[in-house]
Amino acid sequence: MPSYDFKAIEPKWQKKWEQDRLFACDTKSERPKYYCLMMFPYPSGDLHVGHGRNYIIGDVIVRYRIMRGFEVLSPMGWDAFGLPAENAAIQRNIHPAAWTKSNIDKMKAQLKSWGAGYDWRRELATCDPAYYKWTQWIFTKLFERGLAYRKLAPVNWCPGCQTVLANDQVEEGKCNRCGSEVARRELEQWFFKITDYAQRLLDDLDKLPRWTQGVIDRQRKRIGRSEGATVNFTVKETGEPLPCYTTRPDTLWGVTYFSVAPEHPICAKLTGPQAEKVRELREKVKKQTNVDREKEKEGVFTGLHVVNPVNGDAVPLYAANYVLPEYGTGGVMAVPAHDQRDFEFAKKYSLPIKVVIQGTNPLDAASMKEAFVDDGVMVSSSQFTGRKNEEGIKAVTAWLAETKKGGPKVNFKMHDWCVSRQRYWGAPIPMIHCPNDGPVAVPEKDLPVLLPEIQDVRPKGRSVLEGIPSFIDTKCPKCGGPAKRDPDTLDTFVDSAWYYLRYLDVQLKDKPFDKATVDKWLPVDQYVGGIEHATGHLLYSRFVTKALKDAGYLSFEEPFAALFTQGMIQAVAYFCPTAGHGWTKPSDVKWEGEKPRCPQCNAVMKVETGKMSKSRLNTVSASEMGEQWGVDTQRHYTLAVAPADQDAPWNEESVCGSNRFIRRLWESVFSLTAEVGTEVEGLEPENLTKPARDLRWKVHDTIKQVTDALEGRFAFHTALARLTEVEHALPSVDEVKKWTNPSDRKTVVEALDRLVVLLAPFTPHVAEELWHEALGHPGSVFDVVWPKASEHALVRDEVEIAVQVNGKVKMKAMLPPDADEAFVREKLLPTPEVQKHLGGKTPKMVKVVPNRLVNIVVG
Ligand code: ANZ
């Protein structure tokens, strides 16, 4: 028997697949199509075994679909623009392009070493001008349709570095490079009007039954649809309208003050002694996150009053931090009795509390400890008094509309998408600012707007590109006069919002994609990626698809028909509390019995299981893993350890278990074929003895179960558990020597054959080798049509069922299939084994769940 030399086997088959163009997709093929897409990676350099999970899962799906006869499209590319490349460039003094390119090379080699199959002819990188030309084109199309606009928006400004910082460059309010206090600055930036699509993005979630529920929920929450009413309050002193948005118009008679965000335009117009205080508050909230703004409520009286249109009452107007400027109208009618935030604010500033909804226990404003937010009956509410508040909401809203005091209104939490970045390493925004014509899109013939090649990408000033006159100074495409290019680059989420369309033809020069081809191949049949993209990438891609459809470039409006989000592979990390020591590599930790100790100071270390990350020194290198065990072991472990959508530990011992399985399989297949041969021909299913019949049943039942597990359920761990059982069910060579019936011996060949075929999507290299070398087939195992279970083999002459006495499982018994109560009473109950468990008592009741369970109730 040859030894299991994975170091020779794995590259050998990888080369063969490449030569055979196993993963080359012919988009014009007549076969049914299957588009399997993995979220393309950011080229960060090294991959660890945690990253491997995503690609391995995708590869199993791809190989399975190939075996099912689909024309499979499995492309791969690189989300290649972005901040880390720029940071690495600044730190190590290499150009972001060079850094990115070398990482792509490394990662590509790694993906290949995992045996992950892609049609590399379709490789793309978003930093390639041939690609970003079309990213820019999409921007101009959105601009044409009024879906890209400019407005002032805050950015993080570092006065030390004189530059704009991304959110992850700000740590506790300080610049993570120079430590200066980060300020907020208002800049004119570009936005995509994703809010125009809020309702459709929400409604169409119902068309995605094959998406992970968690992602659907998160998108719903992010879109944040809210139904309520606007109410037309006015400023008493000036008569100026001051509308508010409320979900509780039933509480209008309980308004005791009104509050606006300190950023509200009305605050800017204030004069008098209060104006300065409001301004101070605005400066303060600028530094607060939305969460901070709600924690400690703070407000300032503006000196003005506001008139409630339902009863003419005038109430004081406050500027308050907990009112957000960008939601609703930026103003809130405050009802302390029935809103907890307003309650806390009213208590703090001694404002009146007025109960207008009564529950079963009468409320008294003076003694309330918190707001009453439950349903109840409206009181002191003019003609609505006595109504249940749920009906009141509808009735009051209708009445507001009739009397022109307000009306129904739907709001969304979602904001427009800011796409301007003041960075170097991104696609330049294809807009020109002309003093006469305003912002003008770069015409298609002038695209791409090339990112200038500069050596020093360090930000100096507002945007990196602003400091490059040869880039910035240009002519207006409309009037020909001097004009300036937009100095910003696009958010990398714009790059990744359409890449799945480009894969169909990455060579196209005169258009981003061919409509007929993408209409045929999309939506993607299966998308696989991380749940962290739930509300970013996945929402943006849906928006861009819908916008392109509306512009007539596509015929579908949801890009991904099915979405699977894999769990994370986790690892243990060790942390020393002593200042400056921090994380230690697991292999360097000193062990004292059960206690991990710091190798530097001997302190007991904190143990944490979580995400693999470089900073925590707990990554398991994929290449070391491959060196030691082979990639099929890594694949097997990754797939068998847990359900693919759940987090799972990386556990060295279990990895050995996966390796043992592969070696046992290797031995069984070689040693048994040496005994029984490789010919299945001549197996007579009618002419088998019991052990062979049982083996055959196990094999065919497993075909059914593995197929089930691969059909959309992604129960890879179950599939592999079943396949291990088949391996266990194989007779030993010595046993088989005693099998004299030739047909019986052929069931062993059949079992080995099916086992190898079923394992092929999971552990493809070893499967190919066994298929070829042990089972003696000439072609590739991926030329084989996925097996179908034989109905005949699935008919059992006996099934194992559990026997319960008074609800507790006492034993297992073999019964003919579909045995009923009469059979059980007559044949099973009298057996000595069952009698033993009944302890001499007579059964009161016998309940049979066919083929599963018998429950005997005794008194
Ligand atoms: C009066 C009221 C009485 C409210 C009551 C609630 C309960 P959702 O469901 O999230 O849409 N609100 C409106 N605009 C706001 C803003 N810019 N910043 C902070 N809060 C704002 O919430 C809508 C409710 O949030 C509105 O209904 C308003 O408070 C508040 F017993 O109006 B309510």
PDB file of N, CA, C and O in Angstrom, residues 429-443 449 465-466 468-487:
ATOM      1  N   ILE A 429     -13.221  60.422  -7.086  1.00  0.00           N
ATOM      2  CA  ILE A 429     -14.622  60.727  -7.385  1.00  0.00           C
ATOM      3  C   ILE A 429     -14.670  61.470  -8.729  1.00  0.00           C
ATOM      4  O   ILE A 429     -13.992  62.479  -8.903  1.00  0.00           O
ATOM      5  N   PRO A 430     -15.428  60.959  -9.686  1.00  0.00           N
ATOM      6  CA  PRO A 430     -15.342  61.471 -11.053  1.00  0.00           C
ATOM      7  C   PRO A 430     -16.162  62.741 -11.266  1.00  0.00           C
ATOM      8  O   PRO A 430     -17.034  62.782 -12.128  1.00  0.00           O
ATOM      9  N   MET A 431     -15.889  63.753 -10.454  1.00  0.00           N
ATOM     10  CA  MET A 431     -16.651  64.998 -10.552  1.00  0.00           C
ATOM     11  C   MET A 431     -15.687  66.172 -10.665  1.00  0.00           C
ATOM     12  O   MET A 431     -14.590  66.142 -10.120  1.00  0.00           O
ATOM     13  N   ILE A 432     -16.159  67.191 -11.370  1.00  0.00           N
ATOM     14  CA  ILE A 432     -15.366  68.406 -11.556  1.00  0.00           C
ATOM     15  C   ILE A 432     -16.181  69.581 -11.041  1.00  0.00           C
ATOM     16  O   ILE A 432     -17.384  69.681 -11.327  1.00  0.00           O
ATOM     17  N   HIS A 433     -15.534  70.443 -10.245  1.00  0.00           N
ATOM     18  CA  HIS A 433     -16.242  71.591  -9.693  1.00  0.00           C
ATOM     19  C   HIS A 433     -15.894  72.821 -10.521  1.00  0.00           C
ATOM     20  O   HIS A 433     -14.728  73.200 -10.620  1.00  0.00           O
ATOM     21  N   CYS A 434     -16.930  73.379 -11.135  1.00  0.00           N
ATOM     22  CA  CYS A 434     -16.726  74.520 -12.026  1.00  0.00           C
ATOM     23  C   CYS A 434     -17.368  75.753 -11.385  1.00  0.00           C
ATOM     24  O   CYS A 434     -18.500  75.676 -10.897  1.00  0.00           O
ATOM     25  N   PRO A 435     -16.670  76.882 -11.387  1.00  0.00           N
ATOM     26  CA  PRO A 435     -17.266  78.086 -10.780  1.00  0.00           C
ATOM     27  C   PRO A 435     -18.553  78.509 -11.497  1.00  0.00           C
ATOM     28  O   PRO A 435     -19.427  79.112 -10.886  1.00  0.00           O
ATOM     29  N   ASN A 436     -18.691  78.164 -12.779  1.00  0.00           N
ATOM     30  CA  ASN A 436     -19.917  78.535 -13.505  1.00  0.00           C
ATOM     31  C   ASN A 436     -20.993  77.471 -13.442  1.00  0.00           C
ATOM     32  O   ASN A 436     -22.163  77.753 -13.248  1.00  0.00           O
ATOM     33  N   ASP A 437     -20.571  76.208 -13.652  1.00  0.00           N
ATOM     34  CA  ASP A 437     -21.558  75.139 -13.815  1.00  0.00           C
ATOM     35  C   ASP A 437     -21.775  74.295 -12.569  1.00  0.00           C
ATOM     36  O   ASP A 437     -22.553  73.340 -12.593  1.00  0.00           O
ATOM     37  N   GLY A 438     -21.060  74.603 -11.503  1.00  0.00           N
ATOM     38  CA  GLY A 438     -21.203  73.786 -10.292  1.00  0.00           C
ATOM     39  C   GLY A 438     -20.567  72.439 -10.502  1.00  0.00           C
ATOM     40  O   GLY A 438     -19.666  72.277 -11.335  1.00  0.00           O
ATOM     41  N   PRO A 439     -21.040  71.421  -9.780  1.00  0.00           N
ATOM     42  CA  PRO A 439     -20.440  70.099  -9.963  1.00  0.00           C
ATOM     43  C   PRO A 439     -20.878  69.464 -11.289  1.00  0.00           C
ATOM     44  O   PRO A 439     -22.064  69.432 -11.598  1.00  0.00           O
ATOM     45  N   VAL A 440     -19.914  69.015 -12.078  1.00  0.00           N
ATOM     46  CA  VAL A 440     -20.183  68.419 -13.387  1.00  0.00           C
ATOM     47  C   VAL A 440     -19.533  67.037 -13.417  1.00  0.00           C
ATOM     48  O   VAL A 440     -18.377  66.876 -13.016  1.00  0.00           O
ATOM     49  N   ALA A 441     -20.282  66.041 -13.894  1.00  0.00           N
ATOM     50  CA  ALA A 441     -19.726  64.685 -13.956  1.00  0.00           C
ATOM     51  C   ALA A 441     -18.693  64.587 -15.081  1.00  0.00           C
ATOM     52  O   ALA A 441     -18.871  65.189 -16.144  1.00  0.00           O
ATOM     53  N   VAL A 442     -17.643  63.829 -14.861  1.00  0.00           N
ATOM     54  CA  VAL A 442     -16.658  63.570 -15.910  1.00  0.00           C
ATOM     55  C   VAL A 442     -17.347  62.720 -16.975  1.00  0.00           C
ATOM     56  O   VAL A 442     -17.952  61.699 -16.653  1.00  0.00           O
ATOM     57  N   PRO A 443     -17.303  63.130 -18.251  1.00  0.00           N
ATOM     58  CA  PRO A 443     -17.988  62.356 -19.294  1.00  0.00           C
ATOM     59  C   PRO A 443     -17.376  60.958 -19.437  1.00  0.00           C
ATOM     60  O   PRO A 443     -16.190  60.771 -19.169  1.00  0.00           O
ATOM     61  N   VAL A 449     -10.950  58.447 -14.288  1.00  0.00           N
ATOM     62  CA  VAL A 449     -10.111  59.508 -13.725  1.00  0.00           C
ATOM     63  C   VAL A 449      -9.024  58.759 -12.960  1.00  0.00           C
ATOM     64  O   VAL A 449      -9.291  58.116 -11.945  1.00  0.00           O
ATOM     65  N   LEU A 465      -5.279  64.161  -2.382  1.00  0.00           N
ATOM     66  CA  LEU A 465      -5.199  64.556  -3.787  1.00  0.00           C
ATOM     67  C   LEU A 465      -5.258  66.074  -3.981  1.00  0.00           C
ATOM     68  O   LEU A 465      -4.871  66.589  -5.027  1.00  0.00           O
ATOM     69  N   GLU A 466      -5.748  66.782  -2.956  1.00  0.00           N
ATOM     70  CA  GLU A 466      -5.886  68.225  -3.074  1.00  0.00           C
ATOM     71  C   GLU A 466      -4.524  68.897  -3.254  1.00  0.00           C
ATOM     72  O   GLU A 466      -4.422  69.958  -3.856  1.00  0.00           O
ATOM     73  N   ILE A 468      -2.111  67.967  -5.101  1.00  0.00           N
ATOM     74  CA  ILE A 468      -1.440  67.607  -6.356  1.00  0.00           C
ATOM     75  C   ILE A 468      -2.032  68.414  -7.499  1.00  0.00           C
ATOM     76  O   ILE A 468      -3.050  68.029  -8.102  1.00  0.00           O
ATOM     77  N   PRO A 469      -1.416  69.555  -7.829  1.00  0.00           N
ATOM     78  CA  PRO A 469      -2.008  70.461  -8.827  1.00  0.00           C
ATOM     79  C   PRO A 469      -2.243  69.772 -10.169  1.00  0.00           C
ATOM     80  O   PRO A 469      -3.275  70.009 -10.814  1.00  0.00           O
ATOM     81  N   SER A 470      -1.338  68.881 -10.583  1.00  0.00           N
ATOM     82  CA  SER A 470      -1.509  68.249 -11.896  1.00  0.00           C
ATOM     83  C   SER A 470      -2.776  67.401 -11.934  1.00  0.00           C
ATOM     84  O   SER A 470      -3.328  67.121 -12.988  1.00  0.00           O
ATOM     85  N   PHE A 471      -3.219  66.967 -10.768  1.00  0.00           N
ATOM     86  CA  PHE A 471      -4.459  66.213 -10.707  1.00  0.00           C
ATOM     87  C   PHE A 471      -5.655  67.151 -10.566  1.00  0.00           C
ATOM     88  O   PHE A 471      -6.643  67.036 -11.285  1.00  0.00           O
ATOM     89  N   ILE A 472      -5.542  68.063  -9.606  1.00  0.00           N
ATOM     90  CA  ILE A 472      -6.691  68.883  -9.209  1.00  0.00           C
ATOM     91  C   ILE A 472      -7.122  69.870 -10.289  1.00  0.00           C
ATOM     92  O   ILE A 472      -8.303  70.047 -10.554  1.00  0.00           O
ATOM     93  N   ASP A 473      -6.166  70.511 -10.948  1.00  0.00           N
ATOM     94  CA  ASP A 473      -6.518  71.564 -11.899  1.00  0.00           C
ATOM     95  C   ASP A 473      -6.911  70.957 -13.240  1.00  0.00           C
ATOM     96  O   ASP A 473      -6.175  70.176 -13.827  1.00  0.00           O
ATOM     97  N   THR A 474      -8.073  71.334 -13.703  1.00  0.00           N
ATOM     98  CA  THR A 474      -8.579  70.759 -14.953  1.00  0.00           C
ATOM     99  C   THR A 474      -9.525  71.755 -15.612  1.00  0.00           C
ATOM    100  O   THR A 474      -9.622  72.909 -15.186  1.00  0.00           O
ATOM    101  N   LYS A 475     -10.198  71.286 -16.654  1.00  0.00           N
ATOM    102  CA  LYS A 475     -11.158  72.175 -17.331  1.00  0.00           C
ATOM    103  C   LYS A 475     -12.564  71.631 -17.146  1.00  0.00           C
ATOM    104  O   LYS A 475     -12.770  70.417 -17.098  1.00  0.00           O
ATOM    105  N   CYS A 476     -13.525  72.539 -17.118  1.00  0.00           N
ATOM    106  CA  CYS A 476     -14.916  72.116 -16.979  1.00  0.00           C
ATOM    107  C   CYS A 476     -15.367  71.445 -18.274  1.00  0.00           C
ATOM    108  O   CYS A 476     -15.211  72.020 -19.363  1.00  0.00           O
ATOM    109  N   PRO A 477     -15.930  70.239 -18.182  1.00  0.00           N
ATOM    110  CA  PRO A 477     -16.394  69.549 -19.403  1.00  0.00           C
ATOM    111  C   PRO A 477     -17.523  70.300 -20.104  1.00  0.00           C
ATOM    112  O   PRO A 477     -17.753  70.097 -21.282  1.00  0.00           O
ATOM    113  N   LYS A 478     -18.211  71.177 -19.361  1.00  0.00           N
ATOM    114  CA  LYS A 478     -19.340  71.885 -19.971  1.00  0.00           C
ATOM    115  C   LYS A 478     -18.887  73.171 -20.632  1.00  0.00           C
ATOM    116  O   LYS A 478     -19.125  73.379 -21.818  1.00  0.00           O
ATOM    117  N   CYS A 479     -18.222  74.065 -19.871  1.00  0.00           N
ATOM    118  CA  CYS A 479     -17.917  75.385 -20.417  1.00  0.00           C
ATOM    119  C   CYS A 479     -16.455  75.528 -20.829  1.00  0.00           C
ATOM    120  O   CYS A 479     -16.075  76.527 -21.441  1.00  0.00           O
ATOM    121  N   GLY A 480     -15.628  74.538 -20.479  1.00  0.00           N
ATOM    122  CA  GLY A 480     -14.226  74.594 -20.888  1.00  0.00           C
ATOM    123  C   GLY A 480     -13.374  75.517 -20.033  1.00  0.00           C
ATOM    124  O   GLY A 480     -12.165  75.608 -20.229  1.00  0.00           O
ATOM    125  N   GLY A 481     -13.995  76.200 -19.089  1.00  0.00           N
ATOM    126  CA  GLY A 481     -13.238  77.106 -18.223  1.00  0.00           C
ATOM    127  C   GLY A 481     -12.455  76.343 -17.167  1.00  0.00           C
ATOM    128  O   GLY A 481     -12.646  75.141 -16.988  1.00  0.00           O
ATOM    129  N   PRO A 482     -11.553  77.059 -16.475  1.00  0.00           N
ATOM    130  CA  PRO A 482     -10.757  76.386 -15.441  1.00  0.00           C
ATOM    131  C   PRO A 482     -11.662  75.859 -14.326  1.00  0.00           C
ATOM    132  O   PRO A 482     -12.622  76.533 -13.926  1.00  0.00           O
ATOM    133  N   ALA A 483     -11.356  74.672 -13.873  1.00  0.00           N
ATOM    134  CA  ALA A 483     -12.177  74.044 -12.836  1.00  0.00           C
ATOM    135  C   ALA A 483     -11.291  73.115 -12.028  1.00  0.00           C
ATOM    136  O   ALA A 483     -10.134  72.901 -12.380  1.00  0.00           O
ATOM    137  N   LYS A 484     -11.851  72.591 -10.956  1.00  0.00           N
ATOM    138  CA  LYS A 484     -11.058  71.694 -10.098  1.00  0.00           C
ATOM    139  C   LYS A 484     -11.742  70.351  -9.963  1.00  0.00           C
ATOM    140  O   LYS A 484     -12.960  70.261  -9.875  1.00  0.00           O
ATOM    141  N   ARG A 485     -10.911  69.308  -9.937  1.00  0.00           N
ATOM    142  CA  ARG A 485     -11.454  67.966  -9.696  1.00  0.00           C
ATOM    143  C   ARG A 485     -11.853  67.824  -8.237  1.00  0.00           C
ATOM    144  O   ARG A 485     -11.284  68.474  -7.364  1.00  0.00           O
ATOM    145  N   ASP A 486     -12.789  66.932  -7.980  1.00  0.00           N
ATOM    146  CA  ASP A 486     -13.109  66.596  -6.600  1.00  0.00           C
ATOM    147  C   ASP A 486     -11.876  65.935  -5.998  1.00  0.00           C
ATOM    148  O   ASP A 486     -11.301  65.044  -6.617  1.00  0.00           O
ATOM    149  N   PRO A 487     -11.451  66.361  -4.812  1.00  0.00           N
ATOM    150  CA  PRO A 487     -10.193  65.832  -4.273  1.00  0.00           C
ATOM    151  C   PRO A 487     -10.367  64.521  -3.516  1.00  0.00           C
ATOM    152  O   PRO A 487      -9.378  63.951  -3.049  1.00  0.00           O
TER     153      PRO A 487
END
